mmCIF file of C-alpha atoms in Angstrom:
data_model
loop_
_atom_site.group_PDB
_atom_site.id
_atom_site.type_symbol
_atom_site.label_atom_id
_atom_site.label_comp_id
_atom_site.label_asym_id
_atom_site.label_seq_id
_atom_site.Cartn_x
_atom_site.Cartn_y
_atom_site.Cartn_z
ATOM 1 C CA UNK A 1 -6.820 -36.828 -17.836
ATOM 2 C CA UNK A 2 -7.602 -33.224 -17.030
ATOM 3 C CA UNK A 3 -8.727 -33.954 -13.747
ATOM 4 C CA UNK A 4 -5.539 -36.229 -12.800
ATOM 5 C CA UNK A 5 -3.507 -33.223 -13.710
ATOM 6 C CA UNK A 6 -5.599 -30.741 -11.813
ATOM 7 C CA UNK A 7 -5.762 -33.073 -9.030
ATOM 8 C CA UNK A 8 -1.384 -33.387 -9.294
ATOM 9 C CA UNK A 9 -0.788 -29.402 -9.489
ATOM 10 C CA UNK A 10 -3.262 -28.862 -6.653
ATOM 11 C CA UNK A 11 -1.275 -31.461 -4.410
ATOM 12 C CA UNK A 12 2.062 -29.734 -5.636
ATOM 13 C CA UNK A 13 0.783 -26.402 -4.269
ATOM 14 C CA UNK A 14 -0.050 -28.213 -1.156
ATOM 15 C CA UNK A 15 3.438 -29.573 -0.958
ATOM 16 C CA UNK A 16 4.846 -26.519 -1.886
ATOM 17 C CA UNK A 17 3.126 -24.774 0.916
ATOM 18 C CA UNK A 18 3.754 -27.016 3.390
ATOM 19 C CA UNK A 19 7.466 -27.326 2.714
ATOM 20 C CA UNK A 20 7.936 -23.130 2.971
ATOM 21 C CA UNK A 21 6.428 -23.478 6.557
ATOM 22 C CA UNK A 22 8.207 -26.307 7.288
ATOM 23 C CA UNK A 23 11.658 -24.452 5.819
ATOM 24 C CA UNK A 24 13.500 -21.905 7.673
ATOM 25 C CA UNK A 25 13.327 -18.804 5.561
ATOM 26 C CA UNK A 26 11.962 -14.833 5.340
ATOM 27 C CA UNK A 27 8.189 -14.835 4.188
ATOM 28 C CA UNK A 28 7.851 -10.906 3.527
ATOM 29 C CA UNK A 29 9.481 -7.890 4.886
ATOM 30 C CA UNK A 30 7.871 -4.407 5.044
ATOM 31 C CA UNK A 31 9.012 -0.474 5.389
ATOM 32 C CA UNK A 32 7.368 1.420 7.582
ATOM 33 C CA UNK A 33 7.209 5.072 8.725
ATOM 34 C CA UNK A 34 6.927 4.888 12.678
ATOM 35 C CA UNK A 35 5.492 8.386 13.242
ATOM 36 C CA UNK A 36 1.684 7.186 11.585
ATOM 37 C CA UNK A 37 2.379 3.728 10.433
ATOM 38 C CA UNK A 38 2.392 4.797 6.369
ATOM 39 C CA UNK A 39 3.658 1.900 4.687
ATOM 40 C CA UNK A 40 6.494 3.356 2.555
ATOM 41 C CA UNK A 41 8.085 -0.127 0.613
ATOM 42 C CA UNK A 42 7.004 -3.842 0.990
ATOM 43 C CA UNK A 43 7.925 -6.975 -0.598
ATOM 44 C CA UNK A 44 5.312 -8.249 -3.364
ATOM 45 C CA UNK A 45 5.219 -11.909 -2.470
ATOM 46 C CA UNK A 46 2.851 -12.323 0.112
ATOM 47 C CA UNK A 47 1.354 -15.857 0.335
ATOM 48 C CA UNK A 48 -1.975 -16.195 0.689
ATOM 49 C CA UNK A 49 -3.253 -18.692 3.725
ATOM 50 C CA UNK A 50 -4.795 -18.543 7.113
ATOM 51 C CA UNK A 51 -1.714 -18.093 8.871
ATOM 52 C CA UNK A 52 -0.308 -15.328 6.507
ATOM 53 C CA UNK A 53 -3.342 -13.275 6.688
ATOM 54 C CA UNK A 54 -3.121 -13.471 10.455
ATOM 55 C CA UNK A 55 0.213 -12.241 10.151
ATOM 56 C CA UNK A 56 -0.848 -9.257 8.076
ATOM 57 C CA UNK A 57 -3.528 -8.364 11.040
ATOM 58 C CA UNK A 58 -0.314 -8.528 13.283
ATOM 59 C CA UNK A 59 1.314 -6.397 11.024
ATOM 60 C CA UNK A 60 -1.219 -3.345 11.016
ATOM 61 C CA UNK A 61 -1.197 -3.937 14.693
ATOM 62 C CA UNK A 62 2.230 -3.181 15.010
ATOM 63 C CA UNK A 63 2.629 -0.746 12.311
ATOM 64 C CA UNK A 64 0.198 1.609 14.550
ATOM 65 C CA UNK A 65 2.197 0.859 17.661
ATOM 66 C CA UNK A 66 5.500 1.876 16.911
ATOM 67 C CA UNK A 67 5.984 5.038 17.953
ATOM 68 C CA UNK A 68 5.567 3.404 21.431
ATOM 69 C CA UNK A 69 7.439 0.360 21.329
ATOM 70 C CA UNK A 70 11.639 -0.004 21.559
ATOM 71 C CA UNK A 71 13.615 0.060 18.542
ATOM 72 C CA UNK A 72 14.193 -3.649 18.353
ATOM 73 C CA UNK A 73 11.086 -6.158 18.753
ATOM 74 C CA UNK A 74 10.097 -9.538 18.208
ATOM 75 C CA UNK A 75 6.822 -11.077 18.094
ATOM 76 C CA UNK A 76 5.835 -14.821 17.886
ATOM 77 C CA UNK A 77 2.838 -15.793 16.102
ATOM 78 C CA UNK A 78 3.311 -19.505 16.134
ATOM 79 C CA UNK A 79 4.903 -20.926 13.164
ATOM 80 C CA UNK A 80 5.846 -17.458 12.257
ATOM 81 C CA UNK A 81 7.930 -14.958 14.205
ATOM 82 C CA UNK A 82 7.355 -11.144 12.891
ATOM 83 C CA UNK A 83 10.857 -8.710 13.632
ATOM 84 C CA UNK A 84 11.353 -5.285 13.239
ATOM 85 C CA UNK A 85 14.212 -2.421 14.043
ATOM 86 C CA UNK A 86 13.311 1.113 14.023
ATOM 87 C CA UNK A 87 15.639 4.202 13.193
ATOM 88 C CA UNK A 88 15.500 7.518 12.106
ATOM 89 C CA UNK A 89 11.825 7.398 11.942
ATOM 90 C CA UNK A 90 11.377 4.061 10.267
ATOM 91 C CA UNK A 91 10.785 0.625 11.069
ATOM 92 C CA UNK A 92 11.785 -1.994 8.923
ATOM 93 C CA UNK A 93 9.550 -5.225 9.411
ATOM 94 C CA UNK A 94 9.887 -8.917 8.386
ATOM 95 C CA UNK A 95 8.097 -11.913 8.304
ATOM 96 C CA UNK A 96 9.601 -15.503 8.991
ATOM 97 C CA UNK A 97 9.146 -18.719 10.037
ATOM 98 C CA UNK A 98 9.376 -19.644 13.790
ATOM 99 C CA UNK A 99 12.645 -21.454 13.368
ATOM 100 C CA UNK A 100 14.491 -18.810 11.250
ATOM 101 C CA UNK A 101 17.903 -17.627 12.927
ATOM 102 C CA UNK A 102 17.602 -14.841 14.848
ATOM 103 C CA UNK A 103 20.799 -13.527 13.899
ATOM 104 C CA UNK A 104 20.260 -13.533 9.953
ATOM 105 C CA UNK A 105 16.846 -12.238 10.781
ATOM 106 C CA UNK A 106 18.322 -9.090 12.350
ATOM 107 C CA UNK A 107 20.989 -8.882 10.278
ATOM 108 C CA UNK A 108 18.497 -8.671 7.141
ATOM 109 C CA UNK A 109 16.740 -6.012 8.794
ATOM 110 C CA UNK A 110 20.223 -3.712 9.404
ATOM 111 C CA UNK A 111 20.751 -4.533 5.495
ATOM 112 C CA UNK A 112 17.732 -3.045 4.738
ATOM 113 C CA UNK A 113 17.977 -0.221 6.552
ATOM 114 C CA UNK A 114 21.264 0.423 5.932
ATOM 115 C CA UNK A 115 20.141 0.545 1.997
ATOM 116 C CA UNK A 116 16.894 2.814 2.491
ATOM 117 C CA UNK A 117 19.363 5.458 4.773
ATOM 118 C CA UNK A 118 21.484 5.575 2.211
ATOM 119 C CA UNK A 119 19.227 5.716 -0.917
ATOM 120 C CA UNK A 120 16.398 7.936 0.066
ATOM 121 C CA UNK A 121 17.022 10.908 2.973
ATOM 122 C CA UNK A 122 14.743 11.974 5.789
ATOM 123 C CA UNK A 123 13.086 14.679 4.187
ATOM 124 C CA UNK A 124 11.712 12.152 1.558
ATOM 125 C CA UNK A 125 10.166 9.891 4.430
ATOM 126 C CA UNK A 126 8.914 12.699 6.545
ATOM 127 C CA UNK A 127 6.821 14.490 3.688
ATOM 128 C CA UNK A 128 5.976 11.140 2.072
ATOM 129 C CA UNK A 129 2.064 11.189 1.656
ATOM 130 C CA UNK A 130 1.112 8.348 -0.588
ATOM 131 C CA UNK A 131 1.032 4.425 0.624
ATOM 132 C CA UNK A 132 4.406 2.658 -0.743
ATOM 133 C CA UNK A 133 5.683 5.831 -2.514
ATOM 134 C CA UNK A 134 9.353 3.920 -2.613
ATOM 135 C CA UNK A 135 7.949 0.628 -3.968
ATOM 136 C CA UNK A 136 10.919 0.416 -6.124
ATOM 137 C CA UNK A 137 12.786 -0.068 -3.264
ATOM 138 C CA UNK A 138 11.396 -4.040 -3.680
ATOM 139 C CA UNK A 139 13.647 -4.838 -5.760
ATOM 140 C CA UNK A 140 16.500 -4.518 -3.102
ATOM 141 C CA UNK A 141 13.967 -6.367 -0.583
ATOM 142 C CA UNK A 142 13.706 -9.364 -2.963
ATOM 143 C CA UNK A 143 17.381 -9.614 -4.026
ATOM 144 C CA UNK A 144 18.318 -9.389 -0.285
ATOM 145 C CA UNK A 145 15.571 -11.826 0.905
ATOM 146 C CA UNK A 146 16.804 -14.231 -1.737
ATOM 147 C CA UNK A 147 20.231 -14.156 -0.389
ATOM 148 C CA UNK A 148 19.072 -14.851 3.346
ATOM 149 C CA UNK A 149 16.728 -17.497 2.425
ATOM 150 C CA UNK A 150 20.158 -19.418 0.486
ATOM 151 C CA UNK A 151 22.377 -19.860 3.424
ATOM 152 C CA UNK A 152 25.275 -20.709 0.733
ATOM 153 C CA UNK A 153 25.293 -17.342 -0.757
ATOM 154 C CA UNK A 154 25.626 -15.629 3.003
ATOM 155 C CA UNK A 155 28.773 -17.715 4.202
ATOM 156 C CA UNK A 156 31.479 -15.827 1.984
ATOM 157 C CA UNK A 157 29.339 -12.727 1.694
ATOM 158 C CA UNK A 158 28.563 -11.323 5.380
ATOM 159 C CA UNK A 159 30.211 -11.751 9.001
ATOM 160 C CA UNK A 160 27.259 -12.432 11.846
ATOM 161 C CA UNK A 161 30.080 -12.224 14.632
ATOM 162 C CA UNK A 162 29.151 -8.431 15.128
ATOM 163 C CA UNK A 163 25.385 -8.681 14.857
ATOM 164 C CA UNK A 164 25.621 -12.302 17.204
ATOM 165 C CA UNK A 165 27.499 -9.888 20.018
ATOM 166 C CA UNK A 166 24.674 -7.098 19.622
ATOM 167 C CA UNK A 167 21.766 -9.310 20.211
ATOM 168 C CA UNK A 168 23.496 -10.774 22.889
ATOM 169 C CA UNK A 169 24.264 -7.268 24.555
ATOM 170 C CA UNK A 170 20.903 -5.915 23.898
ATOM 171 C CA UNK A 171 18.395 -8.727 22.808
ATOM 172 C CA UNK A 172 15.124 -7.841 20.983
ATOM 173 C CA UNK A 173 12.409 -6.906 23.240
ATOM 174 C CA UNK A 174 9.692 -10.032 23.058
ATOM 175 C CA UNK A 175 6.171 -8.847 22.161
ATOM 176 C CA UNK A 176 3.622 -11.243 24.038
ATOM 177 C CA UNK A 177 0.149 -11.920 22.723
ATOM 178 C CA UNK A 178 -1.229 -10.555 25.643
ATOM 179 C CA UNK A 179 0.380 -7.090 25.197
ATOM 180 C CA UNK A 180 -0.384 -6.722 21.575
ATOM 181 C CA UNK A 181 -4.292 -7.992 22.076
ATOM 182 C CA UNK A 182 -6.592 -9.738 19.712
ATOM 183 C CA UNK A 183 -6.351 -9.696 16.082
ATOM 184 C CA UNK A 184 -9.443 -8.794 15.695
ATOM 185 C CA UNK A 185 -8.517 -4.795 16.219
ATOM 186 C CA UNK A 186 -8.919 -4.466 19.480
ATOM 187 C CA UNK A 187 -5.830 -4.029 21.389
ATOM 188 C CA UNK A 188 -4.664 -3.561 24.843
ATOM 189 C CA UNK A 189 -2.307 -0.894 26.164
ATOM 190 C CA UNK A 190 1.112 -1.295 26.141
ATOM 191 C CA UNK A 191 2.966 -1.193 29.066
ATOM 192 C CA UNK A 192 6.308 -2.780 29.218
ATOM 193 C CA UNK A 193 10.121 -2.758 30.430
ATOM 194 C CA UNK A 194 12.895 -3.023 28.032
ATOM 195 C CA UNK A 195 16.689 -2.487 28.872
ATOM 196 C CA UNK A 196 17.466 0.929 27.794
ATOM 197 C CA UNK A 197 13.937 1.963 26.650
ATOM 198 C CA UNK A 198 12.045 2.298 30.260
ATOM 199 C CA UNK A 199 8.739 1.903 30.870
ATOM 200 C CA UNK A 200 6.268 2.505 27.931
ATOM 201 C CA UNK A 201 2.453 3.538 28.782
ATOM 202 C CA UNK A 202 -0.185 5.691 27.720
ATOM 203 C CA UNK A 203 0.939 8.804 30.024
ATOM 204 C CA UNK A 204 4.334 8.686 28.020
ATOM 205 C CA UNK A 205 2.671 9.012 24.098
ATOM 206 C CA UNK A 206 4.163 11.459 21.439
ATOM 207 C CA UNK A 207 3.006 14.883 20.862
ATOM 208 C CA UNK A 208 2.117 15.991 17.782
ATOM 209 C CA UNK A 209 5.196 18.157 15.804
ATOM 210 C CA UNK A 210 5.561 21.640 17.587
ATOM 211 C CA UNK A 211 4.646 24.865 15.558
ATOM 212 C CA UNK A 212 6.521 27.663 14.662
ATOM 213 C CA UNK A 213 4.051 29.285 17.533
ATOM 214 C CA UNK A 214 4.816 26.479 20.013
ATOM 215 C CA UNK A 215 8.430 27.219 19.575
ATOM 216 C CA UNK A 216 8.017 30.572 20.262
ATOM 217 C CA UNK A 217 5.984 29.947 23.303
ATOM 218 C CA UNK A 218 8.429 27.934 24.900
ATOM 219 C CA UNK A 219 11.426 30.759 24.391
ATOM 220 C CA UNK A 220 8.955 33.298 26.158
ATOM 221 C CA UNK A 221 8.122 31.160 28.734
ATOM 222 C CA UNK A 222 11.933 30.288 29.355
ATOM 223 C CA UNK A 223 12.512 34.246 29.265
ATOM 224 C CA UNK A 224 9.504 35.080 31.502
ATOM 225 C CA UNK A 225 11.013 32.234 33.868
ATOM 226 C CA UNK A 226 14.661 33.664 33.522
ATOM 227 C CA UNK A 227 13.412 37.067 34.769
ATOM 228 C CA UNK A 228 11.848 35.931 37.697
ATOM 229 C CA UNK A 229 14.582 33.944 38.810
ATOM 230 C CA UNK A 230 17.284 36.861 38.477
ATOM 231 C CA UNK A 231 14.378 39.234 40.682
ATOM 232 C CA UNK A 232 14.291 36.572 42.912
ATOM 233 C CA UNK A 233 17.928 36.825 43.532
ATOM 234 C CA UNK A 234 17.745 40.570 43.466
ATOM 235 C CA UNK A 235 15.151 40.234 46.195
ATOM 236 C CA UNK A 236 17.737 37.881 48.279
ATOM 237 C CA UNK A 237 20.251 40.520 47.752
ATOM 238 C CA UNK A 238 17.845 43.180 49.295
ATOM 239 C CA UNK A 239 17.094 41.149 52.081
ATOM 240 C CA UNK A 240 20.389 40.271 53.300
ATOM 241 C CA UNK A 241 21.497 44.044 53.025
ATOM 242 C CA UNK A 242 18.526 44.455 55.408
ATOM 243 C CA UNK A 243 16.649 46.903 52.878
ATOM 244 C CA UNK A 244 13.250 45.839 54.133
ATOM 245 C CA UNK A 245 12.515 43.445 51.558
ATOM 246 C CA UNK A 246 9.467 41.337 51.803
ATOM 247 C CA UNK A 247 10.693 37.454 52.413
ATOM 248 C CA UNK A 248 7.386 36.405 50.470
ATOM 249 C CA UNK A 249 8.163 38.525 47.370
ATOM 250 C CA UNK A 250 11.355 35.826 46.944
ATOM 251 C CA UNK A 251 8.838 33.116 47.413
ATOM 252 C CA UNK A 252 6.587 34.896 44.534
ATOM 253 C CA UNK A 253 9.599 35.148 42.386
ATOM 254 C CA UNK A 254 11.120 31.701 42.673
ATOM 255 C CA UNK A 255 7.218 30.218 42.460
ATOM 256 C CA UNK A 256 6.696 32.080 39.228
ATOM 257 C CA UNK A 257 10.177 30.929 37.784
ATOM 258 C CA UNK A 258 8.805 27.213 38.722
ATOM 259 C CA UNK A 259 5.688 27.823 37.028
ATOM 260 C CA UNK A 260 7.399 29.237 33.759
ATOM 261 C CA UNK A 261 9.491 26.385 33.520
ATOM 262 C CA UNK A 262 6.980 23.868 34.389
ATOM 263 C CA UNK A 263 5.031 25.102 31.735
ATOM 264 C CA UNK A 264 7.536 24.548 29.198
ATOM 265 C CA UNK A 265 7.438 21.254 30.476
ATOM 266 C CA UNK A 266 4.119 20.428 29.647
ATOM 267 C CA UNK A 267 4.979 22.230 26.300
ATOM 268 C CA UNK A 268 7.456 19.350 25.151
ATOM 269 C CA UNK A 269 6.108 16.266 27.630
ATOM 270 C CA UNK A 270 3.084 14.345 27.366
ATOM 271 C CA UNK A 271 1.499 13.583 30.973
ATOM 272 C CA UNK A 272 -1.810 12.444 32.105
ATOM 273 C CA UNK A 273 -4.115 15.418 33.050
ATOM 274 C CA UNK A 274 -2.077 17.705 31.011
ATOM 275 C CA UNK A 275 -4.480 20.415 30.113
ATOM 276 C CA UNK A 276 -5.614 20.799 33.624
ATOM 277 C CA UNK A 277 -2.063 21.023 35.061
ATOM 278 C CA UNK A 278 -1.395 23.812 32.579
ATOM 279 C CA UNK A 279 -4.571 25.818 33.559
ATOM 280 C CA UNK A 280 -3.655 25.366 37.421
ATOM 281 C CA UNK A 281 0.265 26.509 36.090
ATOM 282 C CA UNK A 282 -1.171 29.490 34.678
ATOM 283 C CA UNK A 283 -3.461 30.367 37.745
ATOM 284 C CA UNK A 284 -0.449 30.507 39.799
ATOM 285 C CA UNK A 285 1.393 32.841 37.254
ATOM 286 C CA UNK A 286 -1.740 34.977 37.401
ATOM 287 C CA UNK A 287 -1.508 34.827 41.667
ATOM 288 C CA UNK A 288 2.286 35.726 41.673
ATOM 289 C CA UNK A 289 1.873 38.630 39.329
ATOM 290 C CA UNK A 290 -0.571 39.817 41.256
ATOM 291 C CA UNK A 291 1.266 39.885 44.641
ATOM 292 C CA UNK A 292 4.608 40.983 42.774
ATOM 293 C CA UNK A 293 2.084 44.465 41.312
ATOM 294 C CA UNK A 294 4.284 46.832 43.865
ATOM 295 C CA UNK A 295 7.544 45.663 42.231
ATOM 296 C CA UNK A 296 6.087 45.488 38.621
ATOM 297 C CA UNK A 297 4.783 48.164 36.348
ATOM 298 C CA UNK A 298 1.609 47.437 34.175
ATOM 299 C CA UNK A 299 3.697 46.447 31.028
ATOM 300 C CA UNK A 300 5.773 43.877 33.101
ATOM 301 C CA UNK A 301 2.376 42.059 34.561
ATOM 302 C CA UNK A 302 0.874 42.112 30.933
ATOM 303 C CA UNK A 303 4.065 40.626 29.569
ATOM 304 C CA UNK A 304 4.139 38.014 32.234
ATOM 305 C CA UNK A 305 0.387 37.282 32.246
ATOM 306 C CA UNK A 306 -0.015 37.404 28.305
ATOM 307 C CA UNK A 307 3.052 34.711 27.984
ATOM 308 C CA UNK A 308 1.374 32.483 30.353
ATOM 309 C CA UNK A 309 -1.673 32.880 28.859
ATOM 310 C CA UNK A 310 -0.110 32.223 25.129
ATOM 311 C CA UNK A 311 1.802 28.896 26.658
ATOM 312 C CA UNK A 312 -1.352 27.859 27.784
ATOM 313 C CA UNK A 313 -2.828 28.023 24.594
ATOM 314 C CA UNK A 314 -0.165 26.243 22.876
ATOM 315 C CA UNK A 315 -0.219 23.332 25.348
ATOM 316 C CA UNK A 316 -3.843 22.729 24.796
ATOM 317 C CA UNK A 317 -3.544 23.242 21.004
ATOM 318 C CA UNK A 318 -0.608 20.444 21.118
ATOM 319 C CA UNK A 319 -1.895 17.380 22.063
ATOM 320 C CA UNK A 320 -1.030 13.712 21.396
ATOM 321 C CA UNK A 321 -0.819 11.855 18.273
ATOM 322 C CA UNK A 322 -4.309 10.224 17.243
ATOM 323 C CA UNK A 323 -4.677 6.849 16.267
ATOM 324 C CA UNK A 324 -2.927 6.566 12.938
ATOM 325 C CA UNK A 325 -4.466 5.644 9.582
ATOM 326 C CA UNK A 326 -5.530 2.136 8.884
ATOM 327 C CA UNK A 327 -3.078 1.902 6.346
ATOM 328 C CA UNK A 328 -3.338 -1.647 3.959
ATOM 329 C CA UNK A 329 0.145 -2.678 5.155
#
């Protein structure tokens, strides 16, 4: 009797599991911080199974790459799709069956985004330390998921025409399995083209947040560039008035301006061989000031060289963001 009951219960579970796969539905959703992949909230009803466990691995892999991906993407993993949108440093990710309509999926994510932005300010999300510190948002995720899994309740509550138009004009970027890599943690480098997003590669990584000293260095470098530019124009005036001004001085002033501005660029953006470029640029600044020693006093030379060295140090200290911690997303 008990064996028969257990067999029948096991069979009913299998039937429900297969039915959930065949049905068009949302299975789970998560809210993740873009810069480091920290999970802020998530639905608490993950189903067990080989397919679902595999999708959780893809969730983790995507969460580590959010800062390098466009703001609207889809990953097809066979029987399941992972869709996400990102805005204001937060990403909203969901897992659904492969036959779930795209319009409904992104409308669901849009609702999560609007509610989360309304409920929590950016300061809270940026300063969050613990994973799932906004777990109470799960209540809204669950209610919204139930609505979107019941088409009858949606027909009178939302209008999908705007979302349909937006998806047609700007369809989500399709992440291929080759770009993502295998689910065992070995990922390939992202190098994709996307409408409105440009090319994404390791050469365009995000840098660590700017420190106060980095901001000061940026301002001082701009100031040195402006001073060199002004002196360069004065040198051109002297040359035109036939005051015997050396044309090489003009070149030195403008090279100094270009070097200062390039240091500002290296301080803000990540490029290949960034540290080497910064040292070479600092060398150019030193050479220009050595050539201009007759036109500048000792304090002016000291100021320009010291600022160049300070900016070079800040470029070296502000490196690309490292690998995100492996949070249990």
